[in-house]
Amino acid sequence: RHLLDIGVKGTLRAVEYGVTLAAQVAGVLFLLLSFLLTWTVISRKFGGPIPPAIDEIGGFTVAIGSALVLAWGLRTKGHIRIDIVFRYFPPMWKAVLNVGALALIAVFACFMTWRTWAVVLVSAYAGEQQRAHRRPAPGRRHAVYEQRRRQRARKCRRGQR
């Protein structure tokens, strides 16, 4: 029994360290994103270089940072619940409700993973790609953009737009 207690305490300490580190990483991600967005706004205002695919970078940063912070909130019991009623429950009921909440979160995570994977498969089957990866070289950008502009103009003249 004593070895089991040491193992559980060590595991809880590791989880505590991991979620604290995850929350700190999320904070750094959000701070870097704010600097990147500030740089983008200033660059657009004064004609400086604009980072490519800023909308994708922002979306992924928010998604990753939110997931990391949610893990911290769950471990520190900082998630939303009705504490006014919850504190009057006996410890056994509290434990059952906490396990039930974790089970519901797990079911929701599985559902979201399943639906997200379905979208990924449909996108892959349709041959969709993210365009941010296929940017032309700096010397060819103007020519490529001009060619695309002409193609759009031809489609408009034919009534395809």
Coordinates of C-alpha atoms in Angstrom, one line a residue:
R1 CA 0.0 0.0 0.0
H2 CA 2.8 2.4 0.8
L3 CA 4.4 1.9 -2.7
L4 CA 1.1 2.5 -4.3
D5 CA 0.7 5.8 -2.4
I6 CA 4.2 6.9 -3.5
G7 CA 3.3 6.0 -7.1
V8 CA 0.1 7.9 -7.0
K9 CA 1.7 11.0 -5.4
G10 CA 4.5 10.9 -8.0
T11 CA 2.0 10.6 -10.8
L12 CA 0.0 13.5 -9.5
R13 CA 3.1 15.6 -9.1
A14 CA 4.1 14.8 -12.7
V15 CA 0.6 15.7 -13.9
E16 CA 0.7 18.9 -11.9
Y17 CA 4.0 19.9 -13.4
G18 CA 2.9 18.9 -16.9
V19 CA -0.3 21.0 -16.9
T20 CA 1.5 24.0 -15.3
L21 CA 4.1 23.8 -18.1
A22 CA 1.3 23.5 -20.7
A23 CA -0.4 26.6 -19.3
Q24 CA 2.9 28.5 -19.4
V25 CA 3.5 27.3 -23.0
A26 CA 0.0 28.5 -24.0
G27 CA 0.7 31.9 -22.4
V28 CA 3.9 32.2 -24.4
L29 CA 2.1 31.2 -27.6
F30 CA -0.6 33.8 -27.0
L31 CA 2.0 36.5 -26.3
L32 CA 3.9 35.6 -29.5
L33 CA 0.7 35.7 -31.5
S34 CA -0.1 39.2 -30.1
F35 CA 3.3 40.4 -31.2
L36 CA 2.8 38.8 -34.6
L37 CA -0.6 40.4 -35.1
T38 CA 0.8 43.8 -33.9
W39 CA 3.6 43.5 -36.5
T40 CA 1.1 42.6 -39.2
V41 CA -1.1 45.6 -38.4
I42 CA 1.9 48.0 -38.4
S43 CA 3.3 46.4 -41.6
R44 CA 0.0 46.8 -43.4
K45 CA -0.3 50.4 -42.3
F46 CA 3.3 51.4 -43.4
G47 CA 3.8 49.0 -46.3
G48 CA 6.3 46.7 -44.6
P49 CA 6.7 42.9 -45.0
I50 CA 3.6 41.0 -44.0
P51 CA 4.0 37.4 -42.7
P52 CA 2.4 34.8 -44.9
A53 CA -0.6 32.8 -43.8
I54 CA -1.2 34.9 -40.7
D55 CA -4.9 33.7 -40.4
E56 CA -3.8 30.0 -40.3
I57 CA -1.1 30.8 -37.8
G58 CA -3.5 32.6 -35.6
G59 CA -6.2 29.9 -35.8
F60 CA -3.8 27.1 -35.0
T61 CA -2.2 29.1 -32.2
V62 CA -5.6 29.8 -30.6
A63 CA -6.6 26.1 -30.9
I64 CA -3.4 24.7 -29.5
G65 CA -3.2 27.3 -26.7
S66 CA -6.8 26.7 -25.7
A67 CA -6.3 23.0 -25.5
L68 CA -3.3 23.5 -23.3
V69 CA -5.0 25.9 -21.0
L70 CA -8.1 23.7 -20.8
A71 CA -5.9 20.9 -19.4
W72 CA -4.6 23.2 -16.7
G73 CA -8.2 24.4 -15.9
L74 CA -9.4 20.9 -15.6
R75 CA -6.5 19.8 -13.3
T76 CA -6.8 22.8 -11.0
K77 CA -10.6 22.5 -11.0
G78 CA -10.9 26.0 -12.5
H79 CA -13.6 24.9 -14.9
I80 CA -17.2 26.2 -14.6
R81 CA -19.5 24.4 -12.2
I82 CA -22.0 25.3 -9.6
D83 CA -19.9 25.5 -6.5
I84 CA -22.7 26.9 -4.4
V85 CA -24.4 23.5 -4.5
F86 CA -21.4 21.3 -5.0
R87 CA -19.7 22.2 -1.7
Y88 CA -22.6 20.8 0.3
F89 CA -22.4 17.4 -1.2
P90 CA -20.6 14.6 0.7
P91 CA -17.2 13.6 -0.5
M92 CA -18.5 10.4 -2.2
W93 CA -21.0 12.4 -4.3
K94 CA -18.3 15.0 -5.2
A95 CA -16.0 12.1 -6.4
V96 CA -18.9 10.6 -8.5
L97 CA -19.7 14.0 -10.0
N98 CA -16.1 14.7 -10.9
V99 CA -15.7 11.3 -12.5
G100 CA -18.9 11.9 -14.4
A101 CA -17.7 15.2 -15.6
L102 CA -14.4 13.7 -16.8
A103 CA -16.3 11.0 -18.6
L104 CA -18.5 13.5 -20.4
I105 CA -15.4 15.5 -21.4
A106 CA -13.9 12.3 -22.8
V107 CA -17.0 11.5 -24.8
F108 CA -17.1 15.0 -26.2
A109 CA -13.4 14.8 -27.1
C110 CA -14.0 11.5 -28.9
F111 CA -17.0 12.9 -30.8
M112 CA -15.0 15.9 -31.9
T113 CA -12.0 13.8 -32.9
W114 CA -14.3 11.5 -34.9
R115 CA -16.0 14.4 -36.7
T116 CA -12.7 16.2 -37.3
W117 CA -11.2 13.1 -38.8
A118 CA -14.2 12.8 -41.1
V119 CA -13.6 16.3 -42.4
V120 CA -9.9 15.5 -42.9
L121 CA -10.8 12.4 -44.9
V122 CA -13.3 14.2 -47.1
S123 CA -10.8 17.0 -47.7
A124 CA -8.0 14.6 -48.6
Y125 CA -10.4 12.7 -50.9
A126 CA -11.4 15.9 -52.7
G127 CA -7.7 16.8 -53.1
E128 CA -7.9 20.0 -51.2
Q129 CA -4.6 21.6 -50.1
Q130 CA -3.7 24.6 -48.0
R131 CA -2.5 27.3 -50.3
A132 CA -0.1 28.9 -47.8
H133 CA 2.5 26.3 -48.7
R134 CA 2.6 27.0 -52.4
R135 CA 3.8 30.6 -52.5
P136 CA 5.9 31.6 -55.5
A137 CA 9.4 32.8 -55.1
P138 CA 9.8 36.6 -54.4
G139 CA 11.0 37.3 -57.9
R140 CA 8.1 35.5 -59.5
R141 CA 5.3 36.7 -57.3
H142 CA 4.3 39.6 -59.5
A143 CA 4.2 37.5 -62.6
V144 CA 2.2 34.7 -60.9
Y145 CA -0.3 37.2 -59.4
E146 CA -0.7 38.9 -62.8
Q147 CA -1.3 35.5 -64.5
R148 CA -4.0 34.7 -61.9
R149 CA -5.6 38.1 -62.3
R150 CA -5.8 37.5 -66.1
Q151 CA -7.3 34.1 -65.5
R152 CA -10.0 35.5 -63.2
A153 CA -10.7 38.3 -65.8
R154 CA -11.2 35.7 -68.5
K155 CA -13.6 33.7 -66.4
C156 CA -15.6 36.8 -65.6
R157 CA -15.8 37.7 -69.3
R158 CA -17.1 34.1 -70.0
G159 CA -19.7 34.5 -67.2
Q160 CA -18.2 31.7 -65.1
R161 CA -17.8 33.7 -62.0

